[in-house]
PDB file of C-alpha atoms in Angstrom:
ATOM      1  CA  MET X   1     -24.958  15.292 -12.072  1.00 46.00           C
ATOM      2  CA  LEU X   2     -21.798  12.178 -12.404  1.00 43.00           C
ATOM      3  CA  TYR X   3     -20.734  14.369  -8.931  1.00 43.00           C
ATOM      4  CA  ILE X   4     -23.643  13.891  -7.404  1.00 42.00           C
ATOM      5  CA  ILE X   5     -24.028  10.159  -8.666  1.00 42.00           C
ATOM      6  CA  SER X   6     -20.163   9.065  -7.233  1.00 47.00           C
ATOM      7  CA  ILE X   7     -21.314  10.680  -3.942  1.00 43.00           C
ATOM      8  CA  ALA X   8     -24.553   8.851  -3.400  1.00 44.00           C
ATOM      9  CA  ILE X   9     -22.349   5.272  -4.223  1.00 44.00           C
ATOM     10  CA  LEU X  10     -19.797   6.414  -2.210  1.00 46.00           C
ATOM     11  CA  LEU X  11     -22.484   6.953   0.460  1.00 42.00           C
ATOM     12  CA  PHE X  12     -23.746   3.983  -0.254  1.00 42.00           C
ATOM     13  CA  ILE X  13     -20.405   2.077  -0.111  1.00 42.00           C
ATOM     14  CA  LEU X  14     -19.139   3.322   3.341  1.00 42.00           C
ATOM     15  CA  TYR X  15     -22.859   2.378   4.628  1.00 41.00           C
ATOM     16  CA  ALA X  16     -22.376  -0.710   4.141  1.00 42.00           C
ATOM     17  CA  SER X  17     -19.465  -0.895   5.553  1.00 42.00           C
ATOM     18  CA  PHE X  18     -19.798   0.325   8.278  1.00 39.00           C
ATOM     19  CA  LYS X  19     -23.341  -2.187   8.957  1.00 37.00           C
ATOM     20  CA  ALA X  20     -20.859  -4.750   8.004  1.00 38.00           C
ATOM     21  CA  LYS X  21     -18.345  -6.278  11.276  1.00 38.00           C
ATOM     22  CA  LYS X  22     -15.135  -7.490   9.874  1.00 42.00           C
ATOM     23  CA  LYS X  23     -14.223 -11.139   9.258  1.00 43.00           C
ATOM     24  CA  VAL X  24     -11.341 -11.863   9.865  1.00 44.00           C
ATOM     25  CA  SER X  25     -10.208 -15.590   9.169  1.00 46.00           C
ATOM     26  CA  THR X  26      -9.035 -18.542  11.415  1.00 50.00           C
ATOM     27  CA  THR X  27      -7.993 -20.884   8.503  1.00 56.00           C
ATOM     28  CA  PRO X  28      -4.224 -21.653   8.903  1.00 60.00           C
ATOM     29  CA  LEU X  29      -2.174 -20.728   6.436  1.00 57.00           C
ATOM     30  CA  LYS X  30      -1.511 -23.638   4.948  1.00 60.00           C
ATOM     31  CA  ASP X  31      -4.924 -24.671   4.556  1.00 68.00           C
ATOM     32  CA  VAL X  32      -5.819 -21.900   2.472  1.00 77.00           C
ATOM     33  CA  ILE X  33      -6.821 -22.988  -1.027  1.00 88.00           C
ATOM     34  CA  ILE X  34      -5.459 -21.135  -3.926  1.00 93.00           C
ATOM     35  CA  PRO X  35      -6.587 -20.631  -7.185  1.00 95.00           C
ATOM     36  CA  LYS X  36      -3.549 -22.061  -9.267  1.00 95.00           C
ATOM     37  CA  HIS X  37      -3.643 -19.123 -12.230  1.00 96.00           C
ATOM     38  CA  TRP X  38      -2.196 -16.978  -9.691  1.00 98.00           C
ATOM     39  CA  HIS X  39       0.891 -18.172  -9.822  1.00 97.00           C
ATOM     40  CA  GLN X  40       1.561 -16.823 -13.210  1.00 98.00           C
ATOM     41  CA  LEU X  41      -0.767 -13.894 -13.369  1.00 98.00           C
ATOM     42  CA  LEU X  42       2.198 -12.938 -10.318  1.00 98.00           C
ATOM     43  CA  LEU X  43       4.784 -13.572 -12.298  1.00 97.00           C
ATOM     44  CA  LYS X  44       4.280 -11.981 -14.316  1.00 97.00           C
ATOM     45  CA  ASN X  45       2.758  -8.674 -12.773  1.00 97.00           C
ATOM     46  CA  VAL X  46       5.151  -8.540  -9.219  1.00 97.00           C
ATOM     47  CA  LEU X  47       8.110  -8.719  -9.101  1.00 96.00           C
ATOM     48  CA  PHE X  48       8.600  -8.928  -5.127  1.00 96.00           C
ATOM     49  CA  TYR X  49       6.745 -12.172  -5.646  1.00 98.00           C
ATOM     50  CA  LYS X  50       9.251 -13.074  -8.307  1.00 97.00           C
ATOM     51  CA  LYS X  51      11.844 -13.374  -6.258  1.00 96.00           C
ATOM     52  CA  LEU X  52      10.179 -15.428  -3.728  1.00 97.00           C
ATOM     53  CA  THR X  53      11.393 -18.955  -2.619  1.00 97.00           C
ATOM     54  CA  ILE X  54       8.564 -21.572  -4.005  1.00 96.00           C
ATOM     55  CA  ASP X  55       7.738 -21.776  -0.397  1.00 96.00           C
ATOM     56  CA  GLU X  56       7.638 -18.045   0.523  1.00 97.00           C
ATOM     57  CA  GLN X  57       5.394 -18.134  -2.901  1.00 97.00           C
ATOM     58  CA  LYS X  58       2.755 -19.972  -1.448  1.00 96.00           C
ATOM     59  CA  VAL X  59       2.660 -18.093   2.361  1.00 96.00           C
ATOM     60  CA  PHE X  60       2.497 -14.481   0.110  1.00 97.00           C
ATOM     61  CA  CYS X  61      -0.152 -15.780  -1.755  1.00 97.00           C
ATOM     62  CA  SER X  62      -2.242 -17.365   1.536  1.00 96.00           C
ATOM     63  CA  LYS X  63      -1.936 -14.345   3.081  1.00 97.00           C
ATOM     64  CA  MET X  64      -3.538 -12.603  -0.346  1.00 97.00           C
ATOM     65  CA  VAL X  65      -6.558 -14.755   0.058  1.00 96.00           C
ATOM     66  CA  HIS X  66      -6.924 -13.663   3.869  1.00 95.00           C
ATOM     67  CA  PHE X  67      -6.763 -10.210   3.219  1.00 97.00           C
ATOM     68  CA  LEU X  68      -9.568 -11.018   0.214  1.00 97.00           C
ATOM     69  CA  ASN X  69     -11.524 -12.637   2.824  1.00 95.00           C
ATOM     70  CA  GLU X  70     -11.275  -9.925   4.918  1.00 95.00           C
ATOM     71  CA  THR X  71     -11.474  -6.108   2.985  1.00 97.00           C
ATOM     72  CA  THR X  72     -14.380  -5.517   0.466  1.00 97.00           C
ATOM     73  CA  ILE X  73     -12.827  -4.169  -2.916  1.00 97.00           C
ATOM     74  CA  ARG X  74     -15.268  -2.189  -4.741  1.00 96.00           C
ATOM     75  CA  ALA X  75     -14.808  -0.323  -8.157  1.00 96.00           C
ATOM     76  CA  ILE X  76     -15.961   3.015  -8.860  1.00 94.00           C
ATOM     77  CA  HIS X  77     -17.500   3.465 -12.946  1.00 91.00           C
ATOM     78  CA  PHE X  78     -15.878   0.828 -14.177  1.00 94.00           C
ATOM     79  CA  LYS X  79     -16.248  -3.779 -13.896  1.00 96.00           C
ATOM     80  CA  LEU X  80     -13.575  -4.967 -11.493  1.00 97.00           C
ATOM     81  CA  GLU X  81     -11.621  -7.113 -12.664  1.00 97.00           C
ATOM     82  CA  GLU X  82      -9.680  -9.881 -11.064  1.00 97.00           C
ATOM     83  CA  LEU X  83      -6.244  -8.760 -11.626  1.00 98.00           C
ATOM     84  CA  ASP X  84      -7.178  -5.067 -10.091  1.00 98.00           C
ATOM     85  CA  THR X  85      -7.810  -7.391  -6.672  1.00 98.00           C
ATOM     86  CA  LEU X  86      -4.974  -9.906  -7.452  1.00 98.00           C
ATOM     87  CA  LEU X  87      -2.402  -6.625  -7.425  1.00 98.00           C
ATOM     88  CA  ILE X  88      -4.330  -4.372  -4.492  1.00 98.00           C
ATOM     89  CA  ALA X  89      -3.689  -7.557  -2.506  1.00 98.00           C
ATOM     90  CA  ALA X  90      -0.182  -7.862  -3.191  1.00 98.00           C
ATOM     91  CA  SER X  91       0.116  -4.364  -2.204  1.00 98.00           C
ATOM     92  CA  ALA X  92      -1.249  -5.216   1.317  1.00 98.00           C
ATOM     93  CA  VAL X  93       1.268  -7.978   1.585  1.00 98.00           C
ATOM     94  CA  ILE X  94       4.490  -6.619   0.721  1.00 98.00           C
ATOM     95  CA  PRO X  95       4.885  -4.442   3.479  1.00 96.00           C
ATOM     96  CA  VAL X  96       3.876  -7.193   5.989  1.00 96.00           C
ATOM     97  CA  PHE X  97       4.740 -10.469   4.411  1.00 97.00           C
ATOM     98  CA  ARG X  98       8.035 -10.958   7.135  1.00 94.00           C
ATOM     99  CA  PHE X  99       5.453 -10.483   9.947  1.00 92.00           C
ATOM    100  CA  PRO X 100       3.810 -13.992  11.414  1.00 87.00           C
ATOM    101  CA  LYS X 101       0.282 -12.585  11.546  1.00 85.00           C
ATOM    102  CA  TRP X 102      -1.258  -8.907  10.805  1.00 88.00           C
ATOM    103  CA  ASN X 103      -4.449  -7.694   9.792  1.00 90.00           C
ATOM    104  CA  TYR X 104      -5.631  -5.099   8.599  1.00 94.00           C
ATOM    105  CA  SER X 105      -7.504  -4.096  11.296  1.00 92.00           C
ATOM    106  CA  ASN X 106      -8.108  -0.428  10.454  1.00 93.00           C
ATOM    107  CA  LEU X 107      -9.378  -0.975   6.818  1.00 96.00           C
ATOM    108  CA  THR X 108     -12.532  -2.740   5.541  1.00 96.00           C
ATOM    109  CA  THR X 109     -13.094  -1.606   2.116  1.00 96.00           C
ATOM    110  CA  VAL X 110     -10.821  -0.705  -1.062  1.00 97.00           C
ATOM    111  CA  LEU X 111     -12.423   1.786  -3.467  1.00 96.00           C
ATOM    112  CA  ILE X 112     -10.675   1.668  -6.815  1.00 97.00           C
ATOM    113  CA  TYR X 113     -11.014   4.450  -9.360  1.00 95.00           C
ATOM    114  CA  PRO X 114     -10.556   4.285 -12.968  1.00 95.00           C
ATOM    115  CA  ASP X 115      -8.306   7.075 -12.777  1.00 94.00           C
ATOM    116  CA  TYR X 116      -6.358   9.984 -10.793  1.00 94.00           C
ATOM    117  CA  PHE X 117      -8.620  11.837  -8.915  1.00 93.00           C
ATOM    118  CA  ASP X 118      -8.488  15.644  -7.252  1.00 91.00           C
ATOM    119  CA  GLU X 119      -9.576  16.271  -3.080  1.00 89.00           C
ATOM    120  CA  ASP X 120     -12.616  16.429  -3.883  1.00 87.00           C
ATOM    121  CA  LEU X 121     -12.844  12.843  -5.348  1.00 87.00           C
ATOM    122  CA  GLN X 122     -13.236  13.685  -8.552  1.00 88.00           C
ATOM    123  CA  PHE X 123     -11.638  11.666 -11.250  1.00 88.00           C
ATOM    124  CA  ASP X 124     -13.559  12.664 -14.573  1.00 81.00           C
ATOM    125  CA  PRO X 125     -11.631  14.379 -17.588  1.00 80.00           C
ATOM    126  CA  LYS X 126     -12.608  17.004 -17.631  1.00 78.00           C
ATOM    127  CA  THR X 127     -11.966  17.868 -14.035  1.00 80.00           C
ATOM    128  CA  LYS X 128      -8.877  20.363 -13.386  1.00 82.00           C
ATOM    129  CA  TYR X 129      -5.819  19.403 -10.792  1.00 83.00           C
ATOM    130  CA  ARG X 130      -6.568  15.317 -10.755  1.00 90.00           C
ATOM    131  CA  THR X 131      -3.092  14.123  -9.199  1.00 92.00           C
ATOM    132  CA  ILE X 132      -4.057  12.056  -5.979  1.00 94.00           C
ATOM    133  CA  GLY X 133      -3.233   8.453  -7.278  1.00 96.00           C
ATOM    134  CA  GLY X 134      -4.228   6.904  -3.475  1.00 96.00           C
ATOM    135  CA  LEU X 135      -5.313   8.176   0.264  1.00 95.00           C
ATOM    136  CA  VAL X 136      -6.150   6.565   3.524  1.00 94.00           C
ATOM    137  CA  GLY X 137      -9.026   8.327   4.408  1.00 83.00           C
ATOM    138  CA  THR X 138     -10.384  10.061   7.197  1.00 81.00           C
ATOM    139  CA  GLY X 139     -13.519  11.547   9.140  1.00 82.00           C
ATOM    140  CA  ARG X 140     -16.558   9.687   7.037  1.00 82.00           C
ATOM    141  CA  PHE X 141     -13.929   8.215   4.984  1.00 83.00           C
ATOM    142  CA  GLU X 142     -12.622   6.056   8.489  1.00 91.00           C
ATOM    143  CA  ASP X 143     -11.805   2.536   7.529  1.00 91.00           C
ATOM    144  CA  GLN X 144     -11.415   2.899   3.935  1.00 95.00           C
ATOM    145  CA  MET X 145      -8.594   3.066   1.387  1.00 96.00           C
ATOM    146  CA  ILE X 146      -9.164   5.303  -2.187  1.00 96.00           C
ATOM    147  CA  LEU X 147      -6.699   4.323  -4.903  1.00 97.00           C
ATOM    148  CA  SER X 148      -6.732   5.183  -8.490  1.00 97.00           C
ATOM    149  CA  LYS X 149      -6.305   1.942 -11.536  1.00 97.00           C
ATOM    150  CA  LYS X 150      -3.542   3.783 -13.220  1.00 96.00           C
ATOM    151  CA  ALA X 151      -1.314   4.673 -10.456  1.00 97.00           C
ATOM    152  CA  LEU X 152      -2.024   1.129  -8.961  1.00 98.00           C
ATOM    153  CA  TYR X 153      -1.048  -0.408 -12.417  1.00 97.00           C
ATOM    154  CA  HIS X 154       2.225   2.393 -13.164  1.00 96.00           C
ATOM    155  CA  GLY X 155       2.998   1.241  -9.557  1.00 96.00           C
ATOM    156  CA  PHE X 156       3.693  -2.786 -10.760  1.00 96.00           C
ATOM    157  CA  ASN X 157       4.392  -2.256 -14.626  1.00 95.00           C
ATOM    158  CA  ASN X 158       7.295   0.239 -14.205  1.00 88.00           C
ATOM    159  CA  LYS X 159       9.941  -1.989 -12.456  1.00 83.00           C
ATOM    160  CA  THR X 160      12.681   0.696 -12.008  1.00 86.00           C
ATOM    161  CA  ASP X 161      11.010   3.884 -10.455  1.00 91.00           C
ATOM    162  CA  LYS X 162      11.368   2.895  -6.518  1.00 93.00           C
ATOM    163  CA  ASN X 163       7.844   3.558  -6.863  1.00 95.00           C
ATOM    164  CA  ASN X 164       4.169   2.392  -5.678  1.00 97.00           C
ATOM    165  CA  THR X 165       1.378   3.791  -4.765  1.00 97.00           C
ATOM    166  CA  ALA X 166      -1.090   1.568  -3.432  1.00 98.00           C
ATOM    167  CA  ILE X 167       2.205   0.076  -1.183  1.00 98.00           C
ATOM    168  CA  HIS X 168       2.888   3.506  -0.188  1.00 97.00           C
ATOM    169  CA  GLU X 169      -0.560   3.611   0.743  1.00 97.00           C
ATOM    170  CA  PHE X 170      -0.593   0.582   2.948  1.00 97.00           C
ATOM    171  CA  ILE X 171       2.607   2.060   4.716  1.00 96.00           C
ATOM    172  CA  HIS X 172       0.376   4.738   5.794  1.00 96.00           C
ATOM    173  CA  LEU X 173      -1.768   2.669   7.860  1.00 95.00           C
ATOM    174  CA  LEU X 174       0.541   0.488   8.979  1.00 94.00           C
ATOM    175  CA  ASP X 175       2.065   3.842  10.691  1.00 94.00           C
ATOM    176  CA  LYS X 176      -1.850   4.345  11.533  1.00 93.00           C
ATOM    177  CA  ALA X 177      -1.817   1.110  13.579  1.00 90.00           C
ATOM    178  CA  ASP X 178      -1.271   2.930  16.780  1.00 87.00           C
ATOM    179  CA  GLY X 179      -3.999   5.008  16.428  1.00 87.00           C
ATOM    180  CA  ILE X 180      -2.037   8.300  14.073  1.00 88.00           C
ATOM    181  CA  ILE X 181      -0.144   8.419  11.091  1.00 91.00           C
ATOM    182  CA  ASP X 182       2.562  10.274  11.941  1.00 92.00           C
ATOM    183  CA  GLY X 183       5.318   8.701  10.026  1.00 93.00           C
ATOM    184  CA  VAL X 184       6.811   7.503  13.610  1.00 89.00           C
ATOM    185  CA  PRO X 185       6.341   3.273  13.015  1.00 82.00           C
ATOM    186  CA  ALA X 186       5.713   2.641  16.702  1.00 83.00           C
ATOM    187  CA  VAL X 187       3.991  -0.636  16.060  1.00 83.00           C
ATOM    188  CA  LEU X 188       7.129  -1.879  13.852  1.00 83.00           C
ATOM    189  CA  LEU X 189       9.828  -0.515  15.616  1.00 84.00           C
ATOM    190  CA  GLU X 190      11.381  -1.422  19.171  1.00 83.00           C
ATOM    191  CA  LYS X 191      10.788   1.235  21.039  1.00 85.00           C
ATOM    192  CA  GLN X 192      15.282   2.336  21.497  1.00 87.00           C
ATOM    193  CA  TYR X 193      14.771   2.971  17.982  1.00 88.00           C
ATOM    194  CA  ILE X 194      12.798   5.607  17.413  1.00 91.00           C
ATOM    195  CA  ILE X 195      14.615   9.042  18.313  1.00 92.00           C
ATOM    196  CA  PRO X 196      17.381   7.644  16.359  1.00 93.00           C
ATOM    197  CA  TYR X 197      15.504   6.515  13.349  1.00 94.00           C
ATOM    198  CA  LEU X 198      13.844  10.123  13.533  1.00 94.00           C
ATOM    199  CA  GLN X 199      17.374  11.456  13.397  1.00 96.00           C
ATOM    200  CA  LEU X 200      18.199   9.626  10.487  1.00 97.00           C
ATOM    201  CA  VAL X 201      14.735  11.031   8.968  1.00 97.00           C
ATOM    202  CA  HIS X 202      15.613  14.377   9.719  1.00 97.00           C
ATOM    203  CA  LYS X 203      18.696  13.948   8.479  1.00 97.00           C
ATOM    204  CA  LYS X 204      17.217  12.348   5.388  1.00 98.00           C
ATOM    205  CA  MET X 205      14.936  14.931   4.610  1.00 98.00           C
ATOM    206  CA  GLU X 206      17.249  17.959   4.653  1.00 98.00           C
ATOM    207  CA  ALA X 207      19.488  15.456   1.855  1.00 98.00           C
ATOM    208  CA  ILE X 208      15.532  14.978  -0.545  1.00 98.00           C
ATOM    209  CA  ASN X 209      15.035  19.433   0.459  1.00 98.00           C
ATOM    210  CA  ASN X 210      18.723  20.051  -1.090  1.00 97.00           C
ATOM    211  CA  ASP X 211      18.237  17.852  -4.143  1.00 97.00           C
ATOM    212  CA  THR X 212      21.348  15.817  -3.060  1.00 97.00           C
ATOM    213  CA  SER X 213      19.394  12.502  -2.410  1.00 97.00           C
ATOM    214  CA  ASP X 214      17.751   9.979  -4.861  1.00 97.00           C
ATOM    215  CA  ILE X 215      14.712   9.700  -2.469  1.00 97.00           C
ATOM    216  CA  ARG X 216      11.665  11.276  -3.826  1.00 96.00           C
ATOM    217  CA  ASN X 217      10.820  14.339  -3.618  1.00 97.00           C
ATOM    218  CA  TYR X 218       7.748  14.011  -1.761  1.00 97.00           C
ATOM    219  CA  GLY X 219       9.556  12.491   0.933  1.00 97.00           C
ATOM    220  CA  GLY X 220      11.026  15.608   2.041  1.00 97.00           C
ATOM    221  CA  THR X 221       7.433  17.185   3.068  1.00 97.00           C
ATOM    222  CA  SER X 222       6.777  15.204   6.265  1.00 97.00           C
ATOM    223  CA  GLU X 223       7.977  12.648   8.302  1.00 96.00           C
ATOM    224  CA  THR X 224       4.868  10.867   7.386  1.00 96.00           C
ATOM    225  CA  GLU X 225       5.383  10.804   3.504  1.00 97.00           C
ATOM    226  CA  PHE X 226       9.256  10.165   4.322  1.00 97.00           C
ATOM    227  CA  LEU X 227       8.526   7.176   5.999  1.00 97.00           C
ATOM    228  CA  ALA X 228       6.075   5.751   2.716  1.00 97.00           C
ATOM    229  CA  VAL X 229       8.285   6.947   0.474  1.00 98.00           C
ATOM    230  CA  ALA X 230      10.935   5.092   1.732  1.00 97.00           C
ATOM    231  CA  GLY X 231       9.042   2.490   2.070  1.00 97.00           C
ATOM    232  CA  GLU X 232       7.929   1.891  -1.893  1.00 97.00           C
ATOM    233  CA  TYR X 233      12.112   2.585  -2.472  1.00 98.00           C
ATOM    234  CA  PHE X 234      13.113  -0.106   0.109  1.00 97.00           C
ATOM    235  CA  PHE X 235      10.593  -2.483  -1.473  1.00 97.00           C
ATOM    236  CA  GLU X 236      10.525  -2.012  -5.017  1.00 96.00           C
ATOM    237  CA  ARG X 237      14.728  -1.549  -5.490  1.00 96.00           C
ATOM    238  CA  PRO X 238      15.802  -3.348  -2.586  1.00 96.00           C
ATOM    239  CA  LYS X 239      19.229  -3.582  -3.291  1.00 96.00           C
ATOM    240  CA  LEU X 240      19.767  -0.022  -5.094  1.00 97.00           C
ATOM    241  CA  PHE X 241      18.407   1.373  -1.413  1.00 97.00           C
ATOM    242  CA  GLN X 242      20.911  -0.877   0.428  1.00 97.00           C
ATOM    243  CA  ARG X 243      23.716   0.131  -1.087  1.00 98.00           C
ATOM    244  CA  LYS X 244      22.641   4.160  -1.742  1.00 97.00           C
ATOM    245  CA  HIS X 245      21.198   4.112   2.007  1.00 98.00           C
ATOM    246  CA  PRO X 246      22.779   1.416   3.996  1.00 97.00           C
ATOM    247  CA  GLU X 247      21.878   2.856   7.550  1.00 97.00           C
ATOM    248  CA  LEU X 248      18.155   3.652   6.708  1.00 97.00           C
ATOM    249  CA  TYR X 249      18.084   0.314   5.132  1.00 97.00           C
ATOM    250  CA  LYS X 250      18.767  -1.679   8.207  1.00 95.00           C
ATOM    251  CA  MET X 251      15.915   1.173  10.256  1.00 94.00           C
ATOM    252  CA  LEU X 252      13.438  -0.182   8.115  1.00 95.00           C
ATOM    253  CA  THR X 253      14.464  -3.900   8.083  1.00 94.00           C
ATOM    254  CA  ALA X 254      14.056  -3.452  11.676  1.00 91.00           C
ATOM    255  CA  CYS X 255      10.399  -2.530  11.025  1.00 91.00           C
ATOM    256  CA  PHE X 256       9.323  -4.160   8.146  1.00 93.00           C
ATOM    257  CA  ILE X 257      11.525  -7.934   8.270  1.00 86.00           C
ATOM    258  CA  LYS X 258      10.005  -9.916  11.712  1.00 65.00           C
TER     259      LYS X 258
END
């Protein structure tokens, strides 16, 4: 019964998303109204934000407002709280914070589940193999992202593990901006750097698979996952990443620091 209800809810959300046109805000960042209480919430929960200057924090919040105005966030089987939406918006802004302008044109809706889920998108506690914390949808879920609330909060609560599921998924969306998720950040990296980048990626993946790297094992499964996993590390522990992987740090800086 829970399965049928879940599918019905998802189909309704998909229908509503496809019927609605994506609204892109044209309000200049400096004119965006930012709720004052956001500042303390973000200081407490988002280390990336805490490290910014006061002026940068204002820009960060303005970009969050734009994202929330453009994107529908829906909670499945629980009541959505403000911090849920703020953490999702922060996850979206972090990878593109240094870009003068960026809209996730390949995203209309973020569905947030209460727990980890399986390949059939089931999150019932009785369901086995619920190991997925986030994914970027394809097919009938095109332009959708699905996140686990537990994974979302874990990514921000643990400030030393180099992992952040939501940032990981938004990096996949950046990768997909050229039409395909393939681990080659064509819209982020100048053409002459793509071959050197891939050569370095294969070298780093070999180290992961030989257990001689501190980059998470999942990054060794494909070029696609390597970009997202390395990107998590880059944003979560930048100083450590620069010290451990200076060449890769320079490459990702060229991608994300515009």
